[in-house]
Every structure is written in C-alpha cells, then in structure tokens.
Amino acid sequence: MRTISFRALLITSSLLLLLIFFGMTVYSLNERQNLFQQQLDRKADSLQQSFELMLHEQENKMMLLASMVAADPAVQELFYHGSRMVLIEGGGKGGVEAARLRQALFDRVAPAWQQMQEQYALRQLHFHLPPAKSYLRVHAPDHFGDDLSSIRPIIVNTNHTGEPQTGFEIGRVYSGIRGVTPVWYTRQDGTRVQVGALEAGASVDSVLSRLAPMLDSELTLLLNRKDVERAVWDEFKPKPVSACDCYIEATTSDRFTQWMQHSELSFDELSRQGGVEILNWEGRIYSLARFPLQDYSSQTERSALPPPGIIISWQDITELWHEEQRAQQLLILITAGAYMLTQLLLLLLLRRLREMMQQRVNAAAAEAEQAQLQLTSLLSDSPVVTYSLRIPGTSLDYISPNCTHLLGYHPEHIIGDDHWWSEHIHPHDREYVRQTLDWTQWPTKGIRRRYRLQHNNGQWRWIEDRCRASRSADGVQMLNGVLLDITAQHRAEEALKESERSLRRAQRIGAVGSWEYHFADQSLTWSEETYRIFSVTPEQTPDYALFISRVHPDDRELVDSTWHNAIQGGRYDLEHRVVAGGEVRWVREMADFEHDETGVLRATGMVQDITSQKLREQELHRLATSDALTGLANRRYFMERLEQERARAVRFNTRCGLMMIDLDHFKQVNDQFGHATGDRVLKAFADTAAAQMRQIDIIGRIGGEEFAVLLPGTDMEGAKILAERLRLAIAAISFADIYSLHVTTSIGVTVITKTDHEVDAPLGRADKAVYTAKHNGRDRIEIAE
C-alpha cells in the first residue's frame, strides 16, 4: 500500500513539474518575442520623432526663405501694383500692364530663386492674391491666374489672418513642405496694407534623403491618389502605383516599388495599419513601420479623414532575426535539459523524504516527552502565573509553581483557601473585582482585570488578570486565567499621565500649543492650548482647512506659501495673525518636517500666542517714530522716510513732492496766549493737516513749529494743489474761546529729483522757499524750482 502511494506521488509530481517547465518555456519565448517587437517599435517611434523634428526644421526654413523675399521693398511694391492692375484690368490673369509687372516681379526674384534652389533645395516660390489666387509661380511662370481656394487652405488662412503659416500640402505642381508669409506694402501716407501671400516650398524627398543614412533605414512617402488627382494638374502628376491606388512621392530605394507591385494592400489599408511588421522578401527579413504624414488641414482642423500621406520605413534585420531564432531554440534546449535534471533530482529527493519521514515518526514520542518537561520548566521560570478554579466558587484548584516569585506564597498556601483571594485584594479594588464575578455576562473572548494584590512581604503589587470561562470535557464550568505583574508598567503609565498634565499646565501658562500633522491620512491633532488659541471647541475635528480659515485673510497667502515651501524642505518659522473669537491675535508658528525616501511623513510644530508682545512692539515703534505732542512722525523717522524716497527717485526716477511748512507768528502765540495755547495750535494744525493727506503721504514735525510733508508719486503740479488746499484748511482753524487767534502758514514746495544725492538738497530748496514766502507776506505758497 505504501509503494502505491509513493508511485502516485512520483507520477503526480512529474506531471506537475512538466506543466511548470512547459509554462515557463512558453512564457519565456513569448517574453523574448515581446522584447524583440518592443525593440522594433522603439526604433520606429524614434524614427517618427526624428522625421517630425526634421520636418518642423524644414518648415521653419521655408518660412525663413519666404520671409526674406517678402521683406524686399522692391518685391512688395511690384506685387502691390501688380495686384491693383489685375483688378483694374478685369480680374483673372489681368491684362498687359499686369503682365508687365508680373514679369518685373519675376526678374526681381529670379536670382534669389536660383540661389535658394541650389543651396536649400527649394522647389517652389509662389505669389498669391487673396483669398488664394495664383499671381506668379516663379517655379512655373507660365501657369498663373487659377483659384486655389478649394485645395490650398494654408494660403486662404494666411491671407485671412495676416499671420505666417507652415505645413505640408499637395499643390497644382508640387507636393511639399510649405512656409507661407503675408506680404505687406507701406503706402506713401504711412498706412500698411496686406497685398497677398508668398509661399516657399520644398519636397519631402530632401528630408527623407537626410534622415535615411542617419537612422540606417530606407524611407518612402506615399500619397493618396484621390488627393493628388484632386489638386495636381495632369502634366505634373507622377505615375501612380495601381496596386495600392496611390502615388510614390519620394523614396530612398526602388525596392519598395517592387514590393508595392506585388502587394494587394490599398492606401486606406496601409493608413489604418500601425506598429511594425515583419516582411520576408527573397530570402531577406525586413522590419516595416509606417506612420501618417499630416497635411495642414488635418493638423489645424483635426479632421477625421485619413491623412493624405504615409511615411513608410524599412530596414534589413535578417541577421538580427536569425540571431533571435537561434536564441529561442537555445532557450528551448536549456529548458528541456533543466527539466530532465530537475526530474532526476525530484526522484532522489522523494526517496530520501520517505526515509526521513520514518525517522521523524520514531522521534516524535521522545520529542513530546521532552516538550512536556520543557513546558514545566518554562512555567516555573515564567513571569506569567496560570491558575484555574471551578465556577461558582472562589477556591483555586490550581496555580502554577512560579506564583512564589509573584506573590511570595507557595501554591499549597493558596490552593483550596476560599478566603485567600478576597483577603489579599486591596480594599479599594474589592468592590470592582466583586462586580466582575458574574462570569455569565463575560464576552466569549474573556476579560481583563487590573487590581492590587498584597505580597507576602506586605507590599502591594499591581496585577493584570486575564481569564476566560470554559466547560471541561466532563461538563464542569471552569475559569482559567493568567496573572502578570504590571507594577512597573502601572507606575510608568501614572508618570506619563502626570507628565501630560504638567505639559498642559506649562502650555497654558506660556500660551504655547502643540500640533502634529500626518501627511499619509492628512490627519491633524491639536493640544488643548492650541484649541484655545484658535478659539475652536474640542468637539470640532481639526484639519488644514479649519486652520487656514482661522488665519487672518491678509496673511493666508504667506502662511500657505510657507507651508508648501516647508514641504519641499524649506523652513517653517513665521509670525502671522489669526481671527479667533471675534478678535485678532498674533501668533508665532514653528514646525519640524520629517522625511524619508518616500517623501514627507509628518510635521510636528508649536504655536504661541504673542499678541501682548506684538502690541508692546507696536507701541514702542509708535513712541519711537512719532512726536509726543502732535502724534505726527518725529524728525528722525521723517528723515529716514525722506532718505528712502530720495534713493527711490535716484534709482527709478520716480516722482515725490516735498513741502516745508512753518506756522506764521507762532512765537507771538506763545508770548500772547501762553505755551498751553501754543500746544493747542500745534495739535489743531496736526489734526487738520493729517485730514488733508492721503494714506501714503507722510507728515512730520521736524522742529518747534516747523513741519514737512512727503508726497510719494506726486509731481510739482500735484504738490502745489495739495499745498494750496492745506493752506486754506489751516487758515480756517478757529478756537471758540479765543476769537482773536488765527493760524496761517508759509509753505515751500519742491520735488525730489534723481540729481539729489543728499536729503539736504531738497530740504534746502523747500526751506528756502518757506523763507521766501515769509518775506513776501506769509500765509502763502512759494515754489522752489
């Protein structure tokens, strides 16, 4: 019986191994074929990209040649007058004068035409009248006057839009790569008018001839017979290939003509097929690839019609093909040899396996006995104490010997004692343990309980009790469990909780919150103080959208850009405002971004409420830059701003007006009414002057009753207008309790120029103008030229 089982196993293993090797061979051959095909496809894609690049280069060259000829003023004038004579002489081809001007235009461009033919393989130079009427074919001067609107959209679009166009098109004489540019003429009155369009064209043959040796391939351009016969005059048509119903426009080898004569493929079938094909011809193997040649219409209108041309490339891959076949044959031989060797090894392995199985059966009993001994030894040294008892009841039937290490008692002191357990549980935990005695309410997976038990030395130990109720084979309900000393763990947990409480207190005292953002699931967690800073209730789930909504609208772009810059490795450390609970607060944020090879993982940061600090800074700045009496800019701050505007005027030649203002007879006010009234006058002046200024203007007190005003972006005329308005407003100041007190000013006006290399220059001019105003009677404005 054992022999039959072994033979069945051997046969099954052999068949399975055969299927595996057969599948591996088929898969490997298929992969090699796919790789070979991918190699051919990549070469075809590379060739198409090279062709399109060279085609684009040729189009640009044609556009450049056409633009060079169209830029000749003599060509523009002859074309302009010739177009007018065609209209005057009845349209169509025109009359005698139109013919004379056409000949003159031909004589003008003939030398350039001859040179461009020799140097750039130019095949066509053609002048068109709108919308697409032939005026002069330099390459076929006897053929003109025909309307090309129906077949030459590139000409129509150039004349319609006045913009240069490029592309491939089939024409009356040639099919080729075109560059078309509008021809403009400037009349004697200076106006420009578009006369028509000038077209320069070259054949695709030049592109194929340059590309074939570069890529070690042969190339052919086929044109759709219907498209050629619709456009080309009969006398210029090439000989068609009847087998494919198409024309061979250009080719680098005659071999393709032979293939086409023996082929039954039509042009439509060739245009629909894609990829790379293998062709066997006269004992040689060729890879054949094709891709469409789009004309101008199909490129601009995205037409669903088939392209008018197909580029076909082929390459002799005979040696490469035979090498691939030999490699596949070698793969089959290697796989077959590997199968035979593996089959032999399998046979030897199965025989050895049968011997080993018998040996293991013999050793199983000895191993089981040894395992029992090891289990007993393991339990005696393990920190986990096991126990069991009958339900209901409180007397243990069993507890493992290692309970001595946990509780300080030997098993015989515990087993059978109904009161030991309740007597050794901490008084504060007895009620909790008593509530868990109803084992019928436990989940099937059991429960976990934590409580304190008293060690034999009087110390209290925290115990984790994991137990589950079950039924024994004889139907008795049993409670089986394990006890684990978690005293150290409990102390660590309590220390952690206390540390967290201390952290929350410290954050609350310092107004510093913390947060953490995980990029994998876009989750954001805030500390308690962070919720308070942003005035968000703990019931709300924070995310980036909630955070950015609390940022002041004027600072959101700064915060968002800093955040995304930090994701890329930048620094996240900034101060900004937030709108929280209806009030604006200043906060400072810092964060550290953790990265690995996959990108950014998480960001951990802090946010601190610095509102009081910011308010102090703003108040200090106000005190440092403003005059204590008037609230205007003090002399030091005003001079700093004056220097900034002077430097801007020198560098960028910007405009900035400057006024010097002096209160008339102010000393008499102090002498007659007292210094308190003088201070009232200064404050009234400051309030009135500030009301007349723009937000960007700066008014400062630079002396006792001397003031200066900066007017950024204001020229002399604007400064004069503002000075007069200010003078009138000051003169209208009145004091209800002092009717005889009138305030007037003498004002000097100048502008800062790029020649002012020091601030003293414009200040000196304005100050001099003030003295002139006082000399001329006060309460007036003087201009410092």
Coordinates of N, CA, C and O in Angstrom, one line a residue, residues 483-628:
L483 N -1.9 35.5 35.5 CA -1.7 36.7 36.3 C -0.3 37.2 35.9 O 0.7 36.4 35.7
L484 N -0.2 38.5 35.7 CA 1.0 39.1 35.2 C 1.3 40.4 36.1 O 0.4 41.2 36.3
D485 N 2.5 40.5 36.6 CA 2.9 41.6 37.5 C 3.1 42.8 36.6 O 4.0 42.9 35.7
I486 N 2.3 43.9 36.7 CA 2.4 45.1 35.9 C 2.7 46.3 36.8 O 2.3 47.4 36.4
T487 N 3.3 46.1 37.9 CA 3.6 47.2 38.9 C 4.4 48.3 38.2 O 4.1 49.5 38.3
A488 N 5.5 47.9 37.5 CA 6.4 48.9 36.9 C 5.7 49.6 35.7 O 5.8 50.8 35.6
Q489 N 4.9 48.8 35.0 CA 4.1 49.4 33.9 C 3.1 50.4 34.4 O 2.9 51.5 33.8
H490 N 2.4 50.1 35.5 CA 1.4 51.0 36.1 C 2.1 52.3 36.6 O 1.5 53.4 36.3
R491 N 3.2 52.1 37.2 CA 3.9 53.3 37.6 C 4.3 54.2 36.5 O 4.2 55.5 36.5
A492 N 4.8 53.6 35.4 CA 5.2 54.4 34.2 C 4.0 55.1 33.6 O 4.1 56.2 33.1
E493 N 2.8 54.4 33.5 CA 1.6 55.0 33.0 C 1.2 56.2 33.8 O 0.8 57.2 33.3
E494 N 1.3 56.1 35.2 CA 0.9 57.2 36.0 C 1.9 58.3 35.8 O 1.5 59.5 35.8
A495 N 3.2 58.0 35.7 CA 4.2 59.1 35.5 C 3.9 59.8 34.2 O 4.1 61.0 34.0
L496 N 3.5 59.0 33.1 CA 3.2 59.6 31.8 C 2.0 60.5 31.9 O 2.0 61.6 31.4
K497 N 1.0 60.1 32.7 CA -0.2 60.9 32.8 C 0.1 62.2 33.5 O -0.3 63.3 33.2
E498 N 1.0 62.1 34.6 CA 1.4 63.3 35.3 C 2.2 64.2 34.4 O 2.1 65.5 34.5
S499 N 3.1 63.6 33.6 CA 3.9 64.4 32.6 C 3.0 65.2 31.6 O 3.2 66.3 31.3
E500 N 1.9 64.5 31.2 CA 1.0 65.1 30.2 C 0.3 66.3 30.9 O 0.0 67.3 30.3
R501 N -0.1 66.1 32.2 CA -0.8 67.2 32.9 C 0.1 68.3 33.1 O -0.3 69.5 33.0
S502 N 1.4 68.1 33.4 CA 2.4 69.1 33.6 C 2.6 69.9 32.3 O 2.7 71.1 32.2
L503 N 2.6 69.1 31.2 CA 2.8 69.7 29.9 C 1.6 70.7 29.5 O 1.8 71.8 29.0
R504 N 0.4 70.2 29.8 CA -0.8 71.0 29.6 C -0.7 72.3 30.4 O -1.0 73.4 29.9
R505 N -0.3 72.2 31.7 CA -0.2 73.4 32.5 C 0.9 74.3 32.0 O 0.7 75.6 31.9
A506 N 2.0 73.8 31.6 CA 3.1 74.6 31.0 C 2.6 75.3 29.8 O 2.9 76.5 29.5
Q507 N 1.9 74.6 28.9 CA 1.5 75.2 27.6 C 0.4 76.3 27.9 O 0.4 77.4 27.3
R508 N -0.4 76.1 29.0 CA -1.4 77.1 29.3 C -0.7 78.3 29.9 O -1.1 79.5 29.6
I509 N 0.3 78.1 30.7 CA 1.0 79.3 31.3 C 1.7 80.1 30.2 O 1.7 81.3 30.2
G510 N 2.4 79.4 29.4 CA 3.2 80.0 28.3 C 2.4 80.4 27.1 O 3.0 80.9 26.1
A511 N 1.1 80.1 27.0 CA 0.3 80.3 25.8 C 1.0 79.7 24.6 O 1.0 80.2 23.5
V512 N 1.5 78.4 24.8 CA 2.1 77.7 23.7 C 1.3 76.4 23.5 O 1.2 75.6 24.4
G513 N 0.9 76.2 22.3 CA 0.2 75.0 21.9 C 1.1 74.1 21.0 O 2.0 74.6 20.4
S514 N 0.7 72.8 20.9 CA 1.5 71.9 20.0 C 0.5 71.3 19.1 O -0.7 71.2 19.3
W515 N 1.0 70.8 17.9 CA 0.2 70.1 16.9 C 1.1 69.1 16.1 O 2.3 69.2 16.1
E516 N 0.4 68.2 15.5 CA 1.1 67.2 14.6 C 0.2 66.9 13.4 O -1.0 66.6 13.6
Y517 N 0.8 66.9 12.3 CA 0.1 66.6 11.0 C 0.7 65.4 10.3 O 1.9 65.4 10.1
H518 N -0.1 64.4 10.0 CA 0.3 63.2 9.3 C -0.1 63.3 7.8 O -1.3 63.5 7.5
F519 N 0.8 63.3 6.9 CA 0.5 63.5 5.5 C -0.1 62.3 4.9 O -0.8 62.4 3.9
A520 N 0.1 61.1 5.4 CA -0.5 59.9 4.8 C -2.0 59.9 4.8 O -2.6 59.7 3.8
D521 N -2.6 60.3 6.0 CA -4.1 60.3 6.0 C -4.6 61.8 6.2 O -5.8 62.0 6.5
Q522 N -3.6 62.8 6.1 CA -4.0 64.2 6.3 C -4.7 64.5 7.6 O -5.7 65.3 7.6
S523 N -4.3 63.8 8.6 CA -4.9 64.0 10.0 C -4.1 65.0 10.8 O -2.9 65.0 10.7
L524 N -4.8 65.8 11.5 CA -4.2 66.9 12.3 C -4.6 66.7 13.8 O -5.8 66.6 14.0
T525 N -3.7 66.8 14.7 CA -4.1 66.7 16.1 C -3.5 68.0 16.8 O -2.4 68.4 16.5
W526 N -4.4 68.5 17.7 CA -4.0 69.7 18.4 C -4.0 69.4 19.9 O -4.7 68.6 20.4
S527 N -3.1 70.2 20.6 CA -3.1 70.1 22.1 C -4.3 71.0 22.6 O -4.9 71.8 21.8
E528 N -4.5 70.9 23.9 CA -5.6 71.7 24.5 C -5.4 73.2 24.3 O -6.3 73.9 24.0
E529 N -4.2 73.6 24.5 CA -3.9 75.1 24.4 C -4.0 75.5 22.9 O -4.4 76.7 22.7
T530 N -3.7 74.7 21.9 CA -3.9 75.1 20.5 C -5.4 75.3 20.2 O -5.7 76.3 19.5
Y531 N -6.3 74.5 20.8 CA -7.7 74.7 20.6 C -8.1 76.1 21.2 O -8.9 76.9 20.6
R532 N -7.5 76.5 22.4 CA -7.8 77.8 23.0 C -7.3 78.9 22.1 O -8.0 79.9 22.0
I533 N -6.1 78.8 21.6 CA -5.5 79.9 20.9 C -6.4 80.2 19.6 O -6.6 81.4 19.3
F534 N -6.8 79.2 18.9 CA -7.6 79.4 17.7 C -9.1 79.5 18.0 O -9.9 79.5 17.1
S535 N -9.5 79.4 19.3 CA -10.9 79.5 19.7 C -11.8 78.5 19.0 O -12.8 78.8 18.4
V536 N -11.3 77.2 19.1 CA -12.0 76.1 18.5 C -12.4 75.2 19.6 O -11.6 74.9 20.5
T537 N -13.6 74.7 19.5 CA -14.1 73.7 20.6 C -13.5 72.4 20.3 O -13.3 72.0 19.2
P538 N -13.3 71.6 21.4 CA -12.7 70.3 21.2 C -13.6 69.3 20.4 O -13.1 68.3 19.9
E539 N -14.9 69.6 20.3 CA -15.8 68.8 19.5 C -15.5 68.8 18.1 O -15.8 67.9 17.3
Q540 N -14.8 69.9 17.6 CA -14.5 70.0 16.2 C -13.2 69.3 15.8 O -12.3 69.3 16.6
T541 N -13.3 68.6 14.7 CA -12.1 67.8 14.3 C -11.2 68.8 13.5 O -11.6 69.3 12.4
P542 N -10.0 69.0 13.9 CA -9.1 70.0 13.2 C -8.6 69.4 11.9 O -8.3 68.2 11.8
D543 N -8.4 70.2 10.9 CA -7.7 69.9 9.7 C -7.1 71.1 9.1 O -7.3 72.2 9.7
Y544 N -6.4 71.0 8.0 CA -5.7 72.1 7.4 C -6.7 73.2 7.0 O -6.5 74.4 7.1
A545 N -7.9 72.8 6.5 CA -8.9 73.8 6.1 C -9.4 74.6 7.2 O -9.6 75.9 7.1
L546 N -9.6 74.0 8.4 CA -10.1 74.7 9.6 C -9.0 75.7 10.1 O -9.3 76.8 10.4
F547 N -7.7 75.2 10.0 CA -6.6 76.1 10.5 C -6.5 77.3 9.6 O -6.5 78.4 10.1
I548 N -6.5 77.1 8.2 CA -6.3 78.3 7.3 C -7.5 79.2 7.4 O -7.4 80.4 7.1
S549 N -8.7 78.7 7.8 CA -9.9 79.6 7.9 C -9.7 80.5 9.1 O -10.4 81.6 9.1
R550 N -8.9 80.1 10.1 CA -8.7 81.0 11.3 C -7.6 82.0 11.0 O -7.5 83.0 11.8
V551 N -6.8 81.8 10.0 CA -5.7 82.8 9.7 C -6.3 84.0 9.1 O -7.3 84.0 8.4
H552 N -5.8 85.2 9.5 CA -6.3 86.5 9.0 C -6.2 86.5 7.5 O -5.2 86.0 6.9
P553 N -7.3 87.0 6.8 CA -7.3 87.0 5.3 C -6.0 87.6 4.7 O -5.6 87.1 3.6
D554 N -5.5 88.6 5.3 CA -4.3 89.3 4.7 C -3.0 88.4 4.8 O -2.0 88.7 4.2
D555 N -3.0 87.4 5.7 CA -1.8 86.6 6.0 C -2.0 85.2 5.4 O -1.0 84.4 5.5
R556 N -3.1 84.8 4.8 CA -3.3 83.4 4.3 C -2.3 83.1 3.2 O -1.8 81.9 3.2
E557 N -2.1 84.0 2.3 CA -1.1 83.6 1.2 C 0.3 83.4 1.8 O 0.9 82.4 1.3
L558 N 0.7 84.2 2.7 CA 2.0 84.0 3.4 C 2.1 82.6 4.1 O 3.0 81.9 3.9
V559 N 1.0 82.3 4.9 CA 1.1 81.1 5.6 C 1.0 79.9 4.7 O 1.8 78.9 4.8
D560 N 0.2 79.9 3.6 CA 0.0 78.8 2.7 C 1.3 78.6 1.9 O 1.7 77.4 1.7
S561 N 1.9 79.7 1.4 CA 3.2 79.5 0.7 C 4.3 79.0 1.6 O 5.1 78.2 1.1
T562 N 4.4 79.5 2.8 CA 5.4 79.0 3.8 C 5.2 77.5 4.1 O 6.2 76.7 4.2
W563 N 3.9 77.1 4.2 CA 3.6 75.6 4.5 C 4.1 74.8 3.3 O 4.8 73.8 3.5
H564 N 3.7 75.1 2.1 CA 4.1 74.3 0.9 C 5.6 74.4 0.6 O 6.2 73.4 0.2
N565 N 6.3 75.5 1.0 CA 7.7 75.6 0.8 C 8.4 74.7 1.8 O 9.4 74.1 1.5
A566 N 7.8 74.6 3.0 CA 8.4 73.7 4.1 C 8.3 72.2 3.7 O 9.1 71.4 4.0
I567 N 7.2 71.9 3.0 CA 7.0 70.5 2.5 C 8.2 70.2 1.5 O 8.6 69.0 1.5
Q568 N 8.7 71.1 0.8 CA 9.7 70.9 -0.2 C 11.1 71.0 0.5 O 12.1 70.9 -0.2
G569 N 11.2 71.2 1.8 CA 12.4 71.2 2.5 C 12.8 72.6 3.1 O 13.9 72.8 3.7
G570 N 11.9 73.6 2.9 CA 12.2 74.9 3.5 C 11.9 75.0 5.0 O 11.6 74.0 5.6
R571 N 12.0 76.2 5.5 CA 11.9 76.4 7.0 C 10.5 76.9 7.3 O 10.0 77.8 6.6
Y572 N 9.9 76.3 8.3 CA 8.5 76.8 8.7 C 8.7 77.5 10.0 O 8.7 76.9 11.1
D573 N 8.8 78.8 10.0 CA 9.0 79.7 11.2 C 8.5 81.0 10.8 O 9.1 81.8 10.0
L574 N 7.3 81.4 11.3 CA 6.7 82.7 10.8 C 5.8 83.2 11.9 O 5.4 82.5 12.8
E575 N 5.5 84.5 11.8 CA 4.6 85.2 12.7 C 3.4 85.7 11.8 O 3.7 86.2 10.7
H576 N 2.2 85.5 12.2 CA 1.0 85.9 11.5 C -0.1 86.2 12.4 O -0.1 85.9 13.6
R577 N -1.2 86.7 11.9 CA -2.4 87.0 12.6 C -3.5 85.9 12.4 O -3.5 85.3 11.4
V578 N -4.3 85.7 13.4 CA -5.4 84.8 13.4 C -6.6 85.6 13.9 O -6.5 86.5 14.7
V579 N -7.8 85.2 13.4 CA -9.1 85.7 13.9 C -9.7 84.7 14.7 O -10.2 83.7 14.2
A580 N -9.7 84.9 16.0 CA -10.2 83.9 17.0 C -11.2 84.5 17.9 O -10.9 85.5 18.6
G581 N -12.4 84.0 18.0 CA -13.4 84.5 18.9 C -13.8 86.0 18.6 O -14.1 86.7 19.5
G582 N -13.7 86.4 17.4 CA -14.0 87.8 17.0 C -12.9 88.8 17.2 O -13.1 90.0 17.0
E583 N -11.7 88.3 17.7 CA -10.6 89.3 17.9 C -9.4 88.8 17.1 O -9.3 87.6 16.7
V584 N -8.5 89.7 16.8 CA -7.3 89.5 16.0 C -6.2 89.2 17.0 O -5.9 90.0 17.9
R585 N -5.5 88.1 16.8 CA -4.4 87.7 17.7 C -3.2 87.5 16.8 O -3.3 87.1 15.6
W586 N -2.0 87.8 17.4 CA -0.7 87.5 16.7 C -0.2 86.2 17.3 O -0.2 85.9 18.5
V587 N 0.3 85.3 16.4 CA 0.9 84.0 16.8 C 2.2 83.8 16.1 O 2.4 84.3 15.0
R588 N 3.0 83.0 16.7 CA 4.3 82.6 16.1 C 4.2 81.0 15.9 O 3.8 80.3 16.9
E589 N 4.5 80.6 14.8 CA 4.5 79.1 14.5 C 5.8 78.6 14.0 O 6.5 79.3 13.3
M590 N 6.2 77.5 14.6 CA 7.4 76.8 14.2 C 7.1 75.3 14.0 O 6.2 74.8 14.7
A591 N 7.8 74.6 13.0 CA 7.5 73.2 12.8 C 8.7 72.5 12.3 O 9.6 73.1 11.6
D592 N 8.8 71.2 12.6 CA 9.8 70.3 12.0 C 9.2 69.3 11.1 O 8.2 68.7 11.5
F593 N 9.7 69.1 9.9 CA 9.1 68.2 8.9 C 10.0 67.0 8.8 O 11.2 67.1 8.6
E594 N 9.4 65.8 9.0 CA 10.1 64.5 9.0 C 9.9 63.9 7.6 O 8.8 63.8 7.1
H595 N 11.1 63.5 7.0 CA 11.1 63.0 5.6 C 11.7 61.6 5.7 O 12.5 61.2 6.6
D596 N 11.4 60.8 4.7 CA 12.1 59.6 4.4 C 12.3 59.5 2.8 O 12.0 60.4 2.1
E597 N 12.7 58.3 2.4 CA 12.9 58.2 0.9 C 11.6 58.3 0.1 O 11.7 58.6 -1.1
T598 N 10.4 58.1 0.7 CA 9.2 58.3 0.0 C 8.7 59.7 0.0 O 7.7 60.0 -0.7
G599 N 9.2 60.6 0.8 CA 8.8 62.0 0.8 C 8.5 62.4 2.3 O 9.1 61.9 3.2
V600 N 7.7 63.4 2.5 CA 7.4 64.0 3.8 C 6.4 63.1 4.5 O 5.4 62.7 3.9
L601 N 6.7 62.8 5.8 CA 5.8 61.9 6.6 C 4.9 62.7 7.5 O 3.7 62.5 7.4
R602 N 5.5 63.5 8.3 CA 4.6 64.3 9.2 C 5.4 65.6 9.6 O 6.6 65.7 9.5
A603 N 4.6 66.5 10.1 CA 5.1 67.7 10.6 C 4.7 67.9 12.1 O 3.5 67.7 12.4
T604 N 5.6 68.2 13.0 CA 5.4 68.5 14.4 C 5.7 69.9 14.7 O 6.8 70.4 14.3
G605 N 4.8 70.6 15.3 CA 5.1 72.1 15.5 C 4.4 72.6 16.7 O 3.8 71.9 17.5
M606 N 4.7 73.9 16.9 CA 4.2 74.7 18.1 C 3.6 76.0 17.6 O 4.0 76.5 16.5
V607 N 2.6 76.5 18.3 CA 2.0 77.8 18.1 C 1.9 78.5 19.4 O 1.5 78.0 20.4
Q608 N 2.4 79.8 19.4 CA 2.5 80.6 20.6 C 1.7 81.9 20.4 O 1.9 82.6 19.4
D609 N 0.9 82.2 21.4 CA 0.1 83.5 21.3 C 1.1 84.6 21.7 O 1.5 84.7 22.9
I610 N 1.4 85.5 20.8 CA 2.4 86.6 21.0 C 1.7 87.9 20.9 O 2.3 88.9 20.5
T611 N 0.3 88.0 21.1 CA -0.4 89.2 20.9 C 0.1 90.3 21.8 O 0.3 91.4 21.3
S612 N 0.3 90.0 23.1 CA 0.7 91.1 24.0 C 2.1 91.6 23.6 O 2.4 92.8 23.7
Q613 N 3.0 90.6 23.2 CA 4.3 91.0 22.7 C 4.2 91.9 21.5 O 4.9 93.0 21.4
K614 N 3.4 91.6 20.6 CA 3.2 92.4 19.4 C 2.7 93.8 19.7 O 3.1 94.8 19.1
L615 N 1.7 93.8 20.6 CA 1.1 95.1 21.0 C 2.2 96.0 21.6 O 2.3 97.2 21.3
R616 N 3.1 95.4 22.4 CA 4.2 96.2 23.0 C 5.1 96.7 22.0 O 5.6 97.8 22.0
E617 N 5.4 95.8 21.0 CA 6.3 96.2 19.9 C 5.8 97.3 19.1 O 6.4 98.3 18.7
Q618 N 4.4 97.2 18.8 CA 3.8 98.3 18.0 C 3.8 99.6 18.8 O 4.0 100.7 18.2
E619 N 3.5 99.5 20.1 CA 3.5 100.8 20.9 C 4.9 101.4 21.0 O 5.1 102.6 20.9
L620 N 5.9 100.5 21.2 CA 7.3 101.0 21.2 C 7.7 101.7 19.9 O 8.3 102.7 19.8
H621 N 7.2 101.0 18.7 CA 7.5 101.6 17.4 C 6.8 103.0 17.3 O 7.4 103.9 16.7
R622 N 5.6 103.0 17.8 CA 4.8 104.3 17.7 C 5.5 105.4 18.5 O 5.7 106.5 18.0
L623 N 6.0 105.0 19.7 CA 6.7 106.0 20.5 C 8.0 106.4 19.9 O 8.4 107.6 20.1
A624 N 8.7 105.5 19.3 CA 10.0 105.8 18.7 C 9.9 106.6 17.4 O 10.9 107.2 17.0
T625 N 8.8 106.5 16.7 CA 8.7 107.2 15.4 C 7.7 108.4 15.4 O 7.6 109.0 14.3
S626 N 7.0 108.7 16.5 CA 6.1 109.8 16.4 C 6.4 110.8 17.4 O 7.1 110.6 18.4
D627 N 5.9 112.0 17.2 CA 6.0 113.2 18.0 C 5.0 113.0 19.2 O 3.8 112.8 19.0
A628 N 5.5 113.2 20.4 CA 4.7 113.0 21.6 C 3.5 114.0 21.7 O 2.4 113.6 22.1

